[in-house]
Amino acid sequence: MQHGKYRFIVGFLTAPLAIYGLFVIWPFIQSIYYSFTDWSGLSPEFKMVGFKNYTRLLDDEVFWKSLQHSVMLVVLLPLVTLTMALFFAFMLNVGGRRRKNAAIAGVRGSAFYKVVYFFPQVLSIAIVALLFQFAYNPNSGAINSFLKAIGLESVQPDWLGDPDLALWCIFAVLVWCTVGFFVVLFSAGMASIPKDYYEAALLDGANRITTFFRITLPLLWDTVQSGWAYVGILALGAESFAVVQIMTVGPGGPDYSTTVLPLYVYQKAFRDGQAAYATTIGVALLFVTLLFVAVVMKLGRRERLEY
Amino acid sequence: MGSTSAHNDREGVGRRDLIKRSAALGLITVPTMGFLSACASGDSGGDEKVDKGKKTKENPLAVNESAPLEIVIFDGGFGTQYAEDAKAVYEKNFPKAKVKFSSTQKIQSVLQPRFNQGTPPDLIDNSGAEQMDMGVLVGKKQLADLTPLLDAPSIDDPAKKVRDTLRPGIVEMGQFDGDPVWIMYYAYTVYGVWYSQKALDGLDAEYPETWDDMLAVCAKAKKKGIAGWTYAGKYPYYVPFSLYPMIAKVGGREVLDAIDNLEPNAWKHPAVKTCFEAYYELYKKGYILKGTPGLDHIQSQTAWTEGKALFIPNGSWVENEAAKTMPKDFDLAVNAPSGIDSSDKMPFGTIWASGGEPFIVPAKAKNSEGGMEQLRIMLGEASSKNFTSSVKSLTAFNGGTDGIELTPGLKSGVAALDKAGDNVVNPRIQDWYVALQKEKIGVGGLGEMMAGRLTPVEAIKKIQGYADEAAKDDSIQHYKHQ
């Protein structure tokens, strides 16, 4: 009965694996190779320089700043986003008052809220960043105008122009545009948790907080864990790059206050003509990403619950 | 399904199939990989140059009359019409040549792969935010020496070399170390303090020549609810446009040269400190438009044209760039930076003026003679006049303003240049060390000081640190004033 099973599997796997190897693994190997050269990115000539790029990396203040910001984002963004998303999803699906016919339900108008939360997800990240750039304009932007309108004329921060605030401004935008996706994802997860559990808990007199920690969270753990890895990678890569590049137009905020690893890679490769050094930073980014995923997988390991 | 539909007699074939398939895959993969790595750093293509044409009086650069020419222009504040007009002249002179013309705002994204493949176009306007680093291009020998162009007779007067028709400083700016000229700057930019003459008249004030007068004018403006200054807060490297010539005025040219040469303690010169303190005083006295550190160049220019601030450090492109928001009766004017007092080393009028819009001919261009010939056409009086009248900026060609009705900003720029005479300074740190100038000194030092987060002493210390770092960094090419 097993005849041809492997042939079948291999036949189907070779093409995708080859494509994966060619477009994912091979560029990785290539970048690692280039990180040992002095390639400028502006001419086809280059030579091997050994570990020079790596020793330079250790002394590079801007690199350490970018690393620090990237690590901050990768730790805090999943924490804040997922906590908020869990809270919202719980309220939308379970947290409502008891009503006729239904033992458990979301708060009033939860269907509407779901759409509202999900809305930012529909917009391109570039549009979101541009919109917020206008909102943060200290002279005529929405936020400072709002502060003025409610009588806080003396509080008019420079937002993106202030090194103490700039990174948090970006952080807020990242949270704003990722939370909605997880509200919907967690709502879907919660919908598959059998209602009997909640009813039994309610009969036993459990309040909302207990229900959440004893039933919802443990049963949702797998979803939370993948969500964690997903936001973390967004925070390390694409989203943070786009937002920083568009919003803090300068070289990564005032006094390097918002520069992140992918932005630094981009600047070195496409502005300073130091493509080899950029690949070196890219290799560092690769390690940070792998480390992050390893940590998430390790910390997140729980006994599998079946229901 | 696979496990049930397989027959016994096909078992062996399956394994062979597998080998065949992987071999086939290998056949596809290997060339693809070759293709990919060619993208990253191709060494193919390249040196097939076109044959030279016949050198004649009309064709001193020996352009091949039938060879195709490719031009890529940066589509920025000056647009592309001027270059298209010049291209039409080339086509008229060489009717057999096929000229390919394109423009982009993303010079680097478009051209970097082509440099890597060794197939760059013949003439490039390497400008804008995505400018390719000139130091790297020169260091990696990717640019053609433009000396033949400079020594060719000019298009208007065969008795004169192109070199002799240019404004002062243009040729030197195109050099890095030694004689070869790598870059032909086409526009000529006047940097300084820009303002509305009307607004100044409204305050019943004159343009201040000393810093005390400057503070007095700002105080007057403040009483009327107008800020004295604004600047591109997110790009504080606009501040040097008036600050650097002020340093030269106060302490002499040598101070700026020492800064350009990355000499130790160049920034510790007393003149630097005096000027930093003068600018810091603008912040301390509240003469800078509120919220300025959070504005970009367009936003700050708009606030300025709306009359919210009096002065802005900028370059002569601002007349074209801010045209949309500038009121008709704005009466744009530029002046040299105010000094401290009469003990300054250089007279009032000392100004920063230098080339803009850098044109390059790649070393690997197929038709480099054509590229240079196109530049020769552009540097003629007719093309130069066309540029000046359509985009309100001077060109590298010395003259070409006769008979054109100059706009207010341009007129005042020409007057400022006349007044400056020989006292034109040209800090090279801006084109030699882009990252150092823009983000380290600009954003990290001056931006922080102008926002009030660093004192002048702290800013100088920080900037000196950045400069020392750059001097030690052997990953960037270093240059010295000759």
mmCIF file of N, CA and C in Angstrom, chain B residues 31-73:
data_model
loop_
_atom_site.group_PDB
_atom_site.id
_atom_site.type_symbol
_atom_site.label_atom_id
_atom_site.label_comp_id
_atom_site.label_asym_id
_atom_site.label_seq_id
_atom_site.Cartn_x
_atom_site.Cartn_y
_atom_site.Cartn_z
ATOM 1 N N PRO B 31 21.443 28.108 -14.598
ATOM 2 C CA PRO B 31 21.449 29.403 -15.301
ATOM 3 C C PRO B 31 20.680 30.489 -14.546
ATOM 4 N N THR B 32 19.595 30.087 -13.858
ATOM 5 C CA THR B 32 18.835 31.094 -13.125
ATOM 6 C C THR B 32 19.703 31.717 -12.051
ATOM 7 N N MET B 33 20.463 30.839 -11.385
ATOM 8 C CA MET B 33 21.339 31.344 -10.338
ATOM 9 C C MET B 33 22.380 32.290 -10.924
ATOM 10 N N GLY B 34 22.873 31.879 -12.078
ATOM 11 C CA GLY B 34 23.838 32.742 -12.754
ATOM 12 C C GLY B 34 23.221 34.103 -13.042
ATOM 13 N N PHE B 35 21.969 34.050 -13.458
ATOM 14 C CA PHE B 35 21.261 35.278 -13.784
ATOM 15 C C PHE B 35 21.106 36.148 -12.539
ATOM 16 N N LEU B 36 20.731 35.476 -11.425
ATOM 17 C CA LEU B 36 20.518 36.220 -10.188
ATOM 18 C C LEU B 36 21.802 36.874 -9.709
ATOM 19 N N SER B 37 22.882 36.100 -9.752
ATOM 20 C CA SER B 37 24.110 36.704 -9.243
ATOM 21 C C SER B 37 24.606 37.790 -10.197
ATOM 22 N N ALA B 38 24.185 37.676 -11.459
ATOM 23 C CA ALA B 38 24.519 38.755 -12.388
ATOM 24 C C ALA B 38 23.802 40.023 -11.977
ATOM 25 N N CYS B 39 22.594 39.844 -11.440
ATOM 26 C CA CYS B 39 21.861 41.007 -10.959
ATOM 27 C C CYS B 39 22.625 41.679 -9.838
ATOM 28 N N ALA B 40 23.124 40.845 -8.923
ATOM 29 C CA ALA B 40 23.774 41.402 -7.749
ATOM 30 C C ALA B 40 25.090 42.059 -8.134
ATOM 31 N N SER B 41 25.887 41.387 -8.903
ATOM 32 C CA SER B 41 27.165 41.988 -9.249
ATOM 33 C C SER B 41 27.656 41.429 -10.568
ATOM 34 N N GLY B 42 26.917 41.750 -11.597
ATOM 35 C CA GLY B 42 27.260 41.179 -12.896
ATOM 36 C C GLY B 42 28.597 41.703 -13.388
ATOM 37 N N ASP B 43 29.349 40.858 -14.024
ATOM 38 C CA ASP B 43 30.580 41.349 -14.622
ATOM 39 C C ASP B 43 30.501 41.188 -16.132
ATOM 40 N N SER B 44 29.278 40.919 -16.572
ATOM 41 C CA SER B 44 29.081 40.762 -18.001
ATOM 42 C C SER B 44 28.873 42.132 -18.640
ATOM 43 N N GLY B 45 28.633 42.155 -19.906
ATOM 44 C CA GLY B 45 28.339 43.399 -20.599
ATOM 45 C C GLY B 45 29.527 44.325 -20.533
ATOM 46 N N GLY B 46 29.320 45.575 -20.936
ATOM 47 C CA GLY B 46 30.363 46.506 -20.594
ATOM 48 C C GLY B 46 31.087 47.170 -21.727
ATOM 49 N N ASP B 47 32.301 46.750 -21.936
ATOM 50 C CA ASP B 47 33.243 47.661 -22.554
ATOM 51 C C ASP B 47 33.145 47.839 -24.061
ATOM 52 N N GLU B 48 32.045 47.398 -24.657
ATOM 53 C CA GLU B 48 31.973 47.579 -26.105
ATOM 54 C C GLU B 48 31.620 49.016 -26.408
ATOM 55 N N LYS B 49 32.621 49.855 -26.516
ATOM 56 C CA LYS B 49 32.384 51.272 -26.808
ATOM 57 C C LYS B 49 32.107 51.430 -28.294
ATOM 58 N N VAL B 50 31.394 52.504 -28.610
ATOM 59 C CA VAL B 50 31.179 52.758 -30.038
ATOM 60 C C VAL B 50 32.449 53.388 -30.602
ATOM 61 N N ASP B 51 32.612 53.252 -31.922
ATOM 62 C CA ASP B 51 33.796 53.835 -32.556
ATOM 63 C C ASP B 51 33.706 55.354 -32.501
ATOM 64 N N LYS B 52 34.881 55.971 -32.439
ATOM 65 C CA LYS B 52 34.890 57.436 -32.464
ATOM 66 C C LYS B 52 34.573 57.936 -33.862
ATOM 67 N N GLY B 53 33.991 59.110 -33.925
ATOM 68 C CA GLY B 53 33.709 59.698 -35.227
ATOM 69 C C GLY B 53 34.903 60.492 -35.721
ATOM 70 N N LYS B 54 34.652 61.312 -36.718
ATOM 71 C CA LYS B 54 35.733 62.119 -37.268
ATOM 72 C C LYS B 54 35.802 63.454 -36.561
ATOM 73 N N LYS B 55 37.002 63.808 -36.149
ATOM 74 C CA LYS B 55 37.153 65.064 -35.424
ATOM 75 C C LYS B 55 37.186 66.220 -36.413
ATOM 76 N N THR B 56 36.231 67.134 -36.300
ATOM 77 C CA THR B 56 36.205 68.299 -37.184
ATOM 78 C C THR B 56 36.017 69.533 -36.309
ATOM 79 N N LYS B 57 35.942 70.662 -36.993
ATOM 80 C CA LYS B 57 35.731 71.902 -36.264
ATOM 81 C C LYS B 57 34.373 71.882 -35.563
ATOM 82 N N GLU B 58 33.370 71.349 -36.302
ATOM 83 C CA GLU B 58 32.025 71.307 -35.720
ATOM 84 C C GLU B 58 31.894 70.183 -34.702
ATOM 85 N N ASN B 59 32.804 69.238 -34.808
ATOM 86 C CA ASN B 59 32.689 68.054 -33.958
ATOM 87 C C ASN B 59 34.016 67.813 -33.233
ATOM 88 N N PRO B 60 34.389 68.723 -32.332
ATOM 89 C CA PRO B 60 35.726 68.643 -31.721
ATOM 90 C C PRO B 60 35.907 67.437 -30.804
ATOM 91 N N LEU B 61 34.823 66.860 -30.349
ATOM 92 C CA LEU B 61 34.959 65.713 -29.452
ATOM 93 C C LEU B 61 34.935 64.395 -30.210
ATOM 94 N N ALA B 62 34.879 64.489 -31.535
ATOM 95 C CA ALA B 62 34.865 63.299 -32.388
ATOM 96 C C ALA B 62 33.729 62.355 -32.042
ATOM 97 N N VAL B 63 32.526 62.898 -32.039
ATOM 98 C CA VAL B 63 31.346 62.080 -31.771
ATOM 99 C C VAL B 63 31.029 61.230 -32.986
ATOM 100 N N ASN B 64 30.693 59.983 -32.746
ATOM 101 C CA ASN B 64 30.238 59.100 -33.808
ATOM 102 C C ASN B 64 28.820 59.519 -34.196
ATOM 103 N N GLU B 65 28.661 59.988 -35.426
ATOM 104 C CA GLU B 65 27.397 60.626 -35.804
ATOM 105 C C GLU B 65 26.196 59.706 -35.765
ATOM 106 N N SER B 66 26.430 58.415 -35.936
ATOM 107 C CA SER B 66 25.279 57.527 -36.002
ATOM 108 C C SER B 66 25.121 56.694 -34.728
ATOM 109 N N ALA B 67 25.998 56.931 -33.740
ATOM 110 C CA ALA B 67 25.906 56.109 -32.530
ATOM 111 C C ALA B 67 24.732 56.552 -31.664
ATOM 112 N N PRO B 68 24.021 55.591 -31.075
ATOM 113 C CA PRO B 68 22.908 55.968 -30.199
ATOM 114 C C PRO B 68 23.432 56.624 -28.924
ATOM 115 N N LEU B 69 22.595 57.490 -28.336
ATOM 116 C CA LEU B 69 22.970 58.185 -27.113
ATOM 117 C C LEU B 69 21.855 57.980 -26.106
ATOM 118 N N GLU B 70 22.237 57.713 -24.862
ATOM 119 C CA GLU B 70 21.197 57.558 -23.839
ATOM 120 C C GLU B 70 21.416 58.549 -22.705
ATOM 121 N N ILE B 71 20.354 59.285 -22.356
ATOM 122 C CA ILE B 71 20.436 60.313 -21.319
ATOM 123 C C ILE B 71 19.406 60.004 -20.232
ATOM 124 N N VAL B 72 19.808 60.091 -18.981
ATOM 125 C CA VAL B 72 18.849 59.949 -17.879
ATOM 126 C C VAL B 72 18.929 61.201 -17.010
ATOM 127 N N ILE B 73 17.779 61.842 -16.827
ATOM 128 C CA ILE B 73 17.728 63.123 -16.133
ATOM 129 C C ILE B 73 16.938 62.986 -14.841
#
